[in-house]
mmCIF file of C-alpha atoms and ligand atoms in Angstrom:
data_model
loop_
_atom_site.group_PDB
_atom_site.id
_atom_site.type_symbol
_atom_site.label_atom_id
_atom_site.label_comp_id
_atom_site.label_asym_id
_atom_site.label_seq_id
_atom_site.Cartn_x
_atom_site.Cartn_y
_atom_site.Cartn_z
ATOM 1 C CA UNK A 1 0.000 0.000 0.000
ATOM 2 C CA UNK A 2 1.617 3.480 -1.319
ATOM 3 C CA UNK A 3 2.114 6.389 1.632
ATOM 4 C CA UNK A 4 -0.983 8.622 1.659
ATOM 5 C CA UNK A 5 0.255 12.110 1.880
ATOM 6 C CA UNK A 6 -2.267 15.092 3.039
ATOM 7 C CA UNK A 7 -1.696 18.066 -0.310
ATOM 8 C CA UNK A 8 -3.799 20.818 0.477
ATOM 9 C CA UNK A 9 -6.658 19.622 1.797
ATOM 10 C CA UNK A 10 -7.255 16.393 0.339
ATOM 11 C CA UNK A 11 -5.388 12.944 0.952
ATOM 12 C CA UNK A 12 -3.945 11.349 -2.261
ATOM 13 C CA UNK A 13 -0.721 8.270 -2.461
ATOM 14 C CA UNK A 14 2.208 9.675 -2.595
ATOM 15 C CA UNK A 15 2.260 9.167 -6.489
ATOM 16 C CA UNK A 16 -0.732 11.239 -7.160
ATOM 17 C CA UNK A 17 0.726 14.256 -5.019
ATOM 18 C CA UNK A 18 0.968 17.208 -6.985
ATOM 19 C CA UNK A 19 2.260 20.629 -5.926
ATOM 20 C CA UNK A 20 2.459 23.738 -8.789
ATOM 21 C CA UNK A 21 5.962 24.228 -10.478
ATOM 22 C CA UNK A 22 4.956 28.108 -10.107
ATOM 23 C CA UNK A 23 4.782 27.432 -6.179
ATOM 24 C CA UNK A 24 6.967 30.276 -3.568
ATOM 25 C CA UNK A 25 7.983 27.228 -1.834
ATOM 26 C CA UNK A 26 9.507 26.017 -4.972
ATOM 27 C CA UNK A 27 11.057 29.149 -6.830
ATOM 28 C CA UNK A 28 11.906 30.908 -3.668
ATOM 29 C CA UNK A 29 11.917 28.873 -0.768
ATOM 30 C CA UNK A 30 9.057 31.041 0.827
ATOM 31 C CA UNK A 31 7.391 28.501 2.910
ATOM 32 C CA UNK A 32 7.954 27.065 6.550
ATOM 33 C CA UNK A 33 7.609 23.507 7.845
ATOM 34 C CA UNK A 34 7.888 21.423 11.147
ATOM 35 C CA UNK A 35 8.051 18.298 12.302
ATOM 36 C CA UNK A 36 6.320 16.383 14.565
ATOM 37 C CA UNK A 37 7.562 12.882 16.211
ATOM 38 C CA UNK A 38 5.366 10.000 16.758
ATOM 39 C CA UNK A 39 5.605 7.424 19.560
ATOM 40 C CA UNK A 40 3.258 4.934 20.210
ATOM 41 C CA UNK A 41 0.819 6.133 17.825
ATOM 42 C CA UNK A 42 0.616 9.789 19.386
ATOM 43 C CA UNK A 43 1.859 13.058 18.471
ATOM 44 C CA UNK A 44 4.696 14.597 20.405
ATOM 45 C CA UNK A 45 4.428 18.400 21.745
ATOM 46 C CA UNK A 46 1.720 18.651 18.951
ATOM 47 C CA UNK A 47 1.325 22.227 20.342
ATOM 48 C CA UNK A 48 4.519 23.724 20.818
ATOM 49 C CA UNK A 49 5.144 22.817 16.942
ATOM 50 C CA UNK A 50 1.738 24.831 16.483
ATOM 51 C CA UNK A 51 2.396 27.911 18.555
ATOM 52 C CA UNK A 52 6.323 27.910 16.574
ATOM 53 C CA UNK A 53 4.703 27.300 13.041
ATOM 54 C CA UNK A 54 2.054 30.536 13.532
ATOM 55 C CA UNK A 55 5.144 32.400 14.843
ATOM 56 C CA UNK A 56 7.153 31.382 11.750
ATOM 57 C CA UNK A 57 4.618 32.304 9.777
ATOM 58 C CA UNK A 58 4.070 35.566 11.345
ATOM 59 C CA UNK A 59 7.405 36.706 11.018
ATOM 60 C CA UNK A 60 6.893 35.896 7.222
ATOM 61 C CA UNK A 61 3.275 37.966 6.831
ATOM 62 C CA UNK A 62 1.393 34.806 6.514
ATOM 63 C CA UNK A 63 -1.433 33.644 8.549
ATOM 64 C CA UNK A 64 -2.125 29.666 9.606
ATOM 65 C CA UNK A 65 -3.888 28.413 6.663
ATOM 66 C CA UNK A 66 -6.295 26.169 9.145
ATOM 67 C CA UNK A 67 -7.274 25.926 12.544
ATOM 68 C CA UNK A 68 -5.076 24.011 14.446
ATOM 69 C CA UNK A 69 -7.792 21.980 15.379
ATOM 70 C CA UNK A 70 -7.784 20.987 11.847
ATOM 71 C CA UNK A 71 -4.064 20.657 11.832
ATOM 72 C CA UNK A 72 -4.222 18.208 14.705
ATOM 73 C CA UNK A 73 -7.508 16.237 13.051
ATOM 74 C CA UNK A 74 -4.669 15.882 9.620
ATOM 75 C CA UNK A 75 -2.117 14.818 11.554
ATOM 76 C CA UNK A 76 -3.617 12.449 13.162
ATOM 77 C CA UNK A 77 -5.460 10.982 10.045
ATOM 78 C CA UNK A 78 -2.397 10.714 8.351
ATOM 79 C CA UNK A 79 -0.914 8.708 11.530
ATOM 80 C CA UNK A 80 -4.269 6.226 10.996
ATOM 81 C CA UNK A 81 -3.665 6.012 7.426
ATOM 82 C CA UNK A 82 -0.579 5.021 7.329
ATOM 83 C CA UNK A 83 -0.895 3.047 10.505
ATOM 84 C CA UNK A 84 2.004 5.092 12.004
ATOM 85 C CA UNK A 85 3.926 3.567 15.250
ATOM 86 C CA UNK A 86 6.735 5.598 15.729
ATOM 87 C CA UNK A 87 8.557 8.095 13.200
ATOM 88 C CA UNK A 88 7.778 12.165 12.275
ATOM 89 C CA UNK A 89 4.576 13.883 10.326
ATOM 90 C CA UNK A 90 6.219 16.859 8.203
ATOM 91 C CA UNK A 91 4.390 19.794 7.368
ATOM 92 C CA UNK A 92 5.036 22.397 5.237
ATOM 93 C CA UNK A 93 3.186 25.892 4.170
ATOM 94 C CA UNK A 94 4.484 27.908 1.353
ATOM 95 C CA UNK A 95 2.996 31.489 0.099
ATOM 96 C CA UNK A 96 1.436 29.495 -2.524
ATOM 97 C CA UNK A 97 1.398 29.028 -6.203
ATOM 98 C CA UNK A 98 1.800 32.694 -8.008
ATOM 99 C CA UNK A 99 3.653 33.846 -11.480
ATOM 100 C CA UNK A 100 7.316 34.327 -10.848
ATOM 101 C CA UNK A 101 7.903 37.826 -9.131
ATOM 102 C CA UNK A 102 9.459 38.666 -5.752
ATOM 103 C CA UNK A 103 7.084 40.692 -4.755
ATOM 104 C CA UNK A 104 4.460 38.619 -2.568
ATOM 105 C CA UNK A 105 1.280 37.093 -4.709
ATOM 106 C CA UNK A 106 -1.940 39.257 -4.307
ATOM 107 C CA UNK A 107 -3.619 39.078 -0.958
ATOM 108 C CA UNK A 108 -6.486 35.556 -1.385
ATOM 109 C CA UNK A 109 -3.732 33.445 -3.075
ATOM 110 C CA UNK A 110 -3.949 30.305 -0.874
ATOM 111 C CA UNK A 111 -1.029 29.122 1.299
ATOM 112 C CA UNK A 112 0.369 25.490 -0.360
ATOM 113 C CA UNK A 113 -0.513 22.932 2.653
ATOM 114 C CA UNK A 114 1.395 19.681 2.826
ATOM 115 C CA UNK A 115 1.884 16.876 5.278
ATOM 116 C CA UNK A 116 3.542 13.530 5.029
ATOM 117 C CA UNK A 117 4.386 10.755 7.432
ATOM 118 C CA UNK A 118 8.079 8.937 7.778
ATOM 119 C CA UNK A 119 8.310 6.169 9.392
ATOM 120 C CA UNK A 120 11.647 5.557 11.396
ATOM 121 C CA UNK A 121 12.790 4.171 14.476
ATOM 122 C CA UNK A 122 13.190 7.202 16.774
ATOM 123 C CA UNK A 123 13.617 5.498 21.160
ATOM 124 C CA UNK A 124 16.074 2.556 19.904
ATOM 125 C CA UNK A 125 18.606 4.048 17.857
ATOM 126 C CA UNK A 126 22.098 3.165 17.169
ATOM 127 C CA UNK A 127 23.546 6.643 17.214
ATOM 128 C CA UNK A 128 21.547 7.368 21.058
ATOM 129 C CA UNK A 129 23.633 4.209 22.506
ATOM 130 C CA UNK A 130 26.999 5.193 20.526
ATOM 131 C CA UNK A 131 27.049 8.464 20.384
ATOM 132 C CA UNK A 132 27.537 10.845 17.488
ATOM 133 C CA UNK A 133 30.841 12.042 15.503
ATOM 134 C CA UNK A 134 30.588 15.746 14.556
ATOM 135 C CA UNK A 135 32.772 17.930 12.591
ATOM 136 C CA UNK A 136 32.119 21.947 12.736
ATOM 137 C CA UNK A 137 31.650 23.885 10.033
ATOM 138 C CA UNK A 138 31.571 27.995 9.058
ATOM 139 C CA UNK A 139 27.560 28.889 9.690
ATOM 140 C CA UNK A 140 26.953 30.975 6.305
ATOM 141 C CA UNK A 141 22.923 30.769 6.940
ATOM 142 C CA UNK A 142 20.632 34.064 6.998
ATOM 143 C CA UNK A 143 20.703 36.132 9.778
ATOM 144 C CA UNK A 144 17.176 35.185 10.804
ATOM 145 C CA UNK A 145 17.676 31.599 11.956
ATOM 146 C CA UNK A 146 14.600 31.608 14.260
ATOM 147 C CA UNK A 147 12.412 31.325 11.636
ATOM 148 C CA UNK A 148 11.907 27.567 10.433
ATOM 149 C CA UNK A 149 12.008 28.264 6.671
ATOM 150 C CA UNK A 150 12.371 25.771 3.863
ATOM 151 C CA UNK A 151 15.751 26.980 2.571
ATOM 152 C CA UNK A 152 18.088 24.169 3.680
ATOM 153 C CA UNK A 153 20.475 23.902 1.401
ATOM 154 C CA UNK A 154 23.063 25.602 3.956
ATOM 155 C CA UNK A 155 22.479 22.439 6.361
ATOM 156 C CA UNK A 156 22.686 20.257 4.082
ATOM 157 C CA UNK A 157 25.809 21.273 2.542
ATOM 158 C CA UNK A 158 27.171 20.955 5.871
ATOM 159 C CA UNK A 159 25.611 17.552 6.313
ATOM 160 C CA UNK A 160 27.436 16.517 3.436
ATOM 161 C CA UNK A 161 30.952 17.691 4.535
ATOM 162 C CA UNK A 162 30.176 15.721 7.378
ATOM 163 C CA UNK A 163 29.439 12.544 5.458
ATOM 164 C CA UNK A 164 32.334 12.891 3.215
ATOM 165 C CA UNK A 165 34.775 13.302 6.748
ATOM 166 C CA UNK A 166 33.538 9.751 7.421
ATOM 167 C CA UNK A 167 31.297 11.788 10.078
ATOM 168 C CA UNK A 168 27.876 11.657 11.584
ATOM 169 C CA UNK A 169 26.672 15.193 11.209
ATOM 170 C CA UNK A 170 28.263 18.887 11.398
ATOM 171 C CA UNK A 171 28.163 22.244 13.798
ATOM 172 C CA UNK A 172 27.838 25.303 12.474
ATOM 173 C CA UNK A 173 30.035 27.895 14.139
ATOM 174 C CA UNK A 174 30.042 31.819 13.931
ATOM 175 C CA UNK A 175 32.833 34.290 15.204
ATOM 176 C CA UNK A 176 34.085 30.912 16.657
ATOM 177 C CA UNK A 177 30.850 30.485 18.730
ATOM 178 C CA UNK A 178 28.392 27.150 18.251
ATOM 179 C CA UNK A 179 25.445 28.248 16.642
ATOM 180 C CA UNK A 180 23.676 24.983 16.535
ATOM 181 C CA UNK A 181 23.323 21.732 14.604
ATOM 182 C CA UNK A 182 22.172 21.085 11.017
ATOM 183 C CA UNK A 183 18.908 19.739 12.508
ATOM 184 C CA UNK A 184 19.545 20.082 16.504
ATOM 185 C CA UNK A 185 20.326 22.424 18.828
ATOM 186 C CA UNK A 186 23.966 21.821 20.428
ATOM 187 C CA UNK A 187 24.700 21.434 24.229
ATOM 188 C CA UNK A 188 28.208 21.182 26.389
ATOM 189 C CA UNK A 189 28.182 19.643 29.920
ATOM 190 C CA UNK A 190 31.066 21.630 31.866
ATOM 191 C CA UNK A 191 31.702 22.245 35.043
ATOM 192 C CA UNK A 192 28.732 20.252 36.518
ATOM 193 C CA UNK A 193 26.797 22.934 34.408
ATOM 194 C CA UNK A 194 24.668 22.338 30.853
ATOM 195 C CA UNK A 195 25.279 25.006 28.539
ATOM 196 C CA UNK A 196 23.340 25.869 25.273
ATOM 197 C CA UNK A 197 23.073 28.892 23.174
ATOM 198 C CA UNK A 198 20.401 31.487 24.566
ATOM 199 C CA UNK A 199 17.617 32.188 22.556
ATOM 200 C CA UNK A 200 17.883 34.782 19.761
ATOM 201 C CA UNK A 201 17.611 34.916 15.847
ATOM 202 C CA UNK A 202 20.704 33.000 15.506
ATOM 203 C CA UNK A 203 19.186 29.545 16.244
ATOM 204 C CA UNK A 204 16.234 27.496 15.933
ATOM 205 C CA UNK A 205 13.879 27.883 18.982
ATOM 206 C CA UNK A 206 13.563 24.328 19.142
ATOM 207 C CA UNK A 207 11.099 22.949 21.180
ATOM 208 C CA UNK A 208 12.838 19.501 22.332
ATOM 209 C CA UNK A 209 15.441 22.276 23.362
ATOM 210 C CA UNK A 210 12.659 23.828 25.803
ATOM 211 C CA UNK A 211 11.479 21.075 26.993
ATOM 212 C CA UNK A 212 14.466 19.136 27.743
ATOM 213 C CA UNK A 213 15.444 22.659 30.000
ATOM 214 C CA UNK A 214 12.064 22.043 31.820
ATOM 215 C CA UNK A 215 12.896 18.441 33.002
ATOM 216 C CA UNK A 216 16.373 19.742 33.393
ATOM 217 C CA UNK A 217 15.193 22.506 36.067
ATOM 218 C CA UNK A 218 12.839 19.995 37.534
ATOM 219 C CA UNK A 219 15.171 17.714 38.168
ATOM 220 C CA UNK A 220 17.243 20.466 39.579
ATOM 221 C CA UNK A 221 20.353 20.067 37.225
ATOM 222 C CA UNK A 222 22.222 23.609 36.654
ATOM 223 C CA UNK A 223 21.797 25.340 33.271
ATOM 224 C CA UNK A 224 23.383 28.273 31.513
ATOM 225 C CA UNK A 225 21.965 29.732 28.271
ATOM 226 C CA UNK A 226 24.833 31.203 26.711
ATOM 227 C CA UNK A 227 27.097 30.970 23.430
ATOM 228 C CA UNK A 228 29.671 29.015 24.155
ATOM 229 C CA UNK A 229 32.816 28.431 21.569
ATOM 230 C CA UNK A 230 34.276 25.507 20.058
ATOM 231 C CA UNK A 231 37.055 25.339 22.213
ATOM 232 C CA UNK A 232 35.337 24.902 25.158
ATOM 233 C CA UNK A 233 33.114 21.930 23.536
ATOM 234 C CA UNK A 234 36.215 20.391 22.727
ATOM 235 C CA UNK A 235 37.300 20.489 26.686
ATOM 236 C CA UNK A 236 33.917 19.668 27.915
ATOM 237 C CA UNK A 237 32.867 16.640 30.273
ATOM 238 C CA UNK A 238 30.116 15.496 27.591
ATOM 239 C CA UNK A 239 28.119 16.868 24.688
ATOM 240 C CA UNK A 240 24.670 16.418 22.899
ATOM 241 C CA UNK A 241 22.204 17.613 20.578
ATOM 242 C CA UNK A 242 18.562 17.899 21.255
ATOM 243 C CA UNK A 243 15.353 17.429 18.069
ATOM 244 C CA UNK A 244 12.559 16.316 17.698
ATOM 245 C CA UNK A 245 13.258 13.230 15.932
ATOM 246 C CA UNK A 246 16.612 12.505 17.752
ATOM 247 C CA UNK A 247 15.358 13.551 21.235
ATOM 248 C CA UNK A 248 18.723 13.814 23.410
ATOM 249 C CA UNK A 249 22.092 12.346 21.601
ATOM 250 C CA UNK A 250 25.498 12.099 22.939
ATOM 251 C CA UNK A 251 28.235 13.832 21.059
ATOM 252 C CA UNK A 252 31.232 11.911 21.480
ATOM 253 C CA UNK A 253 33.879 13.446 18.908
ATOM 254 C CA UNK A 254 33.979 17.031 17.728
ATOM 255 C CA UNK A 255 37.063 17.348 14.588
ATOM 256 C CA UNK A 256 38.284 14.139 15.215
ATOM 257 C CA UNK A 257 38.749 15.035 19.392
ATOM 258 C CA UNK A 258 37.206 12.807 21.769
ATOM 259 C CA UNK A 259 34.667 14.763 24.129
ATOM 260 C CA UNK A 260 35.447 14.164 27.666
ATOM 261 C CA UNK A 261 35.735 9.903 28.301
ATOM 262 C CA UNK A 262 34.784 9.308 24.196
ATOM 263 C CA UNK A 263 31.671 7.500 25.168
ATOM 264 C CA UNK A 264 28.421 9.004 25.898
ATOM 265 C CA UNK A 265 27.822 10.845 29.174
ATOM 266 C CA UNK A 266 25.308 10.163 32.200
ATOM 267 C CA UNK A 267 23.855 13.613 31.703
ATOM 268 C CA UNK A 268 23.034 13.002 27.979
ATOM 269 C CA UNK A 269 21.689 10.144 29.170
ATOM 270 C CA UNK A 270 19.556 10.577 32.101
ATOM 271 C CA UNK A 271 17.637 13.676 30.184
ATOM 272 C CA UNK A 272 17.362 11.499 27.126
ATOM 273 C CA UNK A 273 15.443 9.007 29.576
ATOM 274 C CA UNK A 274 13.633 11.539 31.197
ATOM 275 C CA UNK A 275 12.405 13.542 28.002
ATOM 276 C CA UNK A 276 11.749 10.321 26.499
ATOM 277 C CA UNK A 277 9.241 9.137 29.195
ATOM 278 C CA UNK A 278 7.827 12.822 29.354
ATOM 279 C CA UNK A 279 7.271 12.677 25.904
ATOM 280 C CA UNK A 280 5.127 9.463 26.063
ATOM 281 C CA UNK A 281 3.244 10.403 28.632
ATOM 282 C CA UNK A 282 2.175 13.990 27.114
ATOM 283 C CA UNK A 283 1.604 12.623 23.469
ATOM 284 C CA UNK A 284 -1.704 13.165 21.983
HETATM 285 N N1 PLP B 301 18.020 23.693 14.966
HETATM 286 C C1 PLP B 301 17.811 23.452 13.665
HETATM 287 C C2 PLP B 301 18.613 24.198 12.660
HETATM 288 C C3 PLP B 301 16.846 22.517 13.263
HETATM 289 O O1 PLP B 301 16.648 22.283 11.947
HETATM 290 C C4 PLP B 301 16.117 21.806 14.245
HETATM 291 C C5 PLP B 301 15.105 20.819 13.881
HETATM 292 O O2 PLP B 301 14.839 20.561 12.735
HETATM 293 C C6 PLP B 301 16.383 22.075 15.593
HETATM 294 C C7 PLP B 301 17.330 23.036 15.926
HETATM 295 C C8 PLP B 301 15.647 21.346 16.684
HETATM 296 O O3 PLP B 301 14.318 21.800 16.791
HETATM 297 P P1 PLP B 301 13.176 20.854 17.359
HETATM 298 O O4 PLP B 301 13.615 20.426 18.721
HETATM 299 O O5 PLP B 301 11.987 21.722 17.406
HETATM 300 O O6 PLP B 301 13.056 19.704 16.414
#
């Protein structure tokens, strides 16, 4: 049986999907997305990925093009449908199909909805019980980070230095501070203290970053939201990276450097249990 994929507002196999070659998301990468993990059937912080999608869009003059009732009602159709355990529904809203111009389409020009499911093992993971290899790499992105557009092709690049280094994935670095990830926010353990960038248009506002700093606090564990630079990932006691679809991951190499013992860390650890278990429980 072929995926059924959700193109705007009607569910179709993945064959028969069908977006406009004259669509923003297309010609100018004018369209948001964000991703959603699975577990057991149920969504994962359905609406913190809401609340950050209308903000996305607002900072690009577009409104949600549904309710998110109706958001929540496709997503979890598309979970039935495809008879979804565990894995990510990806969304995506563009400006919509228009004739090429940079100027935004006319006001009424629908927003291009999509949604897919992928289906991928997400608690059980090789690279959670290894640990990850990263390389870092110059951050040449846009300076307004915060916003989770479609235009990728910066991470990916650096994804693919990182394959081609024999490596697992990359972090981007600017005035020789960590940004973040290529799909995760990045995190030291020094000092008896976790440190990860504060909040600003540089990064991703990820939300597996707040809520891993919620269980963090609760379980009392000290925090500092701050830049911190490469060399002082490269002399921490552990490292990790924080999405939605990888949850908490050990670092264990940054540019061919151990990080700390070489193995993954009991801090990594512990909050990947804990956000794990908080993430079941809180699923819808
Ligand atoms: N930073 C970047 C650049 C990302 O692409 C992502 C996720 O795709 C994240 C951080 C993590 O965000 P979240 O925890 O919401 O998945």
């Amino acid at each position: 049986m072929s995926r059924m994929v959700f193109v705007n507002g009607e569910y179709v196999p993945e064959e028969a999907a069908r977006v406009s070659v004259f669509d923003r998301g297309f010609l100018f990468a004018d369209g948001v997305y964000e991703v959603v993990s699975v577990l057991g059937g149920k969504l994962v912080d359905f609406a913190g990925h809401m609340a950050r999608l209308r903000r996305s869009l607002g900072a690009l003059d577009m409104e949600m093009p549904m309710a998110e009732a109706e958001f929540l009602a496709t997503h979890r159709d598309l979970v039935a449908r495809n008879a979804l355990d565990e894995g990510m529904v990806y969304t995506q809203v563009t400006r919509g199909a228009a004739d090429r111009d940079f100027l935004f389409p006319p006001e009424g020009t629908p927003l291009s909805v999509v949604s897919f499911t992928q289906a991928a093992a997400l608690v059980d993971k090789p690279a959670a019980r290894r640990g990850i290899r990263i390389i870092t790499q110059p951050d040449i992105r846009w300076g307004r980070r915060d916003i989770k557009t479609v235009q990728l092709l910066a991470a990916s690049m650096c994804k693919m230095a990182a394959k081609k280094a024999g490596k697992d994935d990359a972090w981007m670095v600017e005035d020789g501070f960590v940004t973040e990830g290529t799909s995760n926010n990045a995190y030291v353990v020094a000092g008896g203290s976790i440190i990860t960038r504060d909040l600003s248009h540089s990064i991703l506002h990820g939300i597996t970053r707040a809520a891993v700093l919620r269980l963090a606090r609760e379980a009392r564990m000290t925090l500092e939201e701050r830049a911190f630079t490469v060399e002082e990932a490269k002399a921490a006691d552990e490292a990790f990276v924080t999405s939605a679809s990888s949850f908490v991951t050990p670092v264990i190499e940054i540019d061919g450097l151990p990080v700390g013992s070489g193995a993954p860390g009991p801090v990594a650890a512990r909050l990947r249990e804990i956000y794990i278990a908080d993430a079941r429980a809180s699923a819808v």
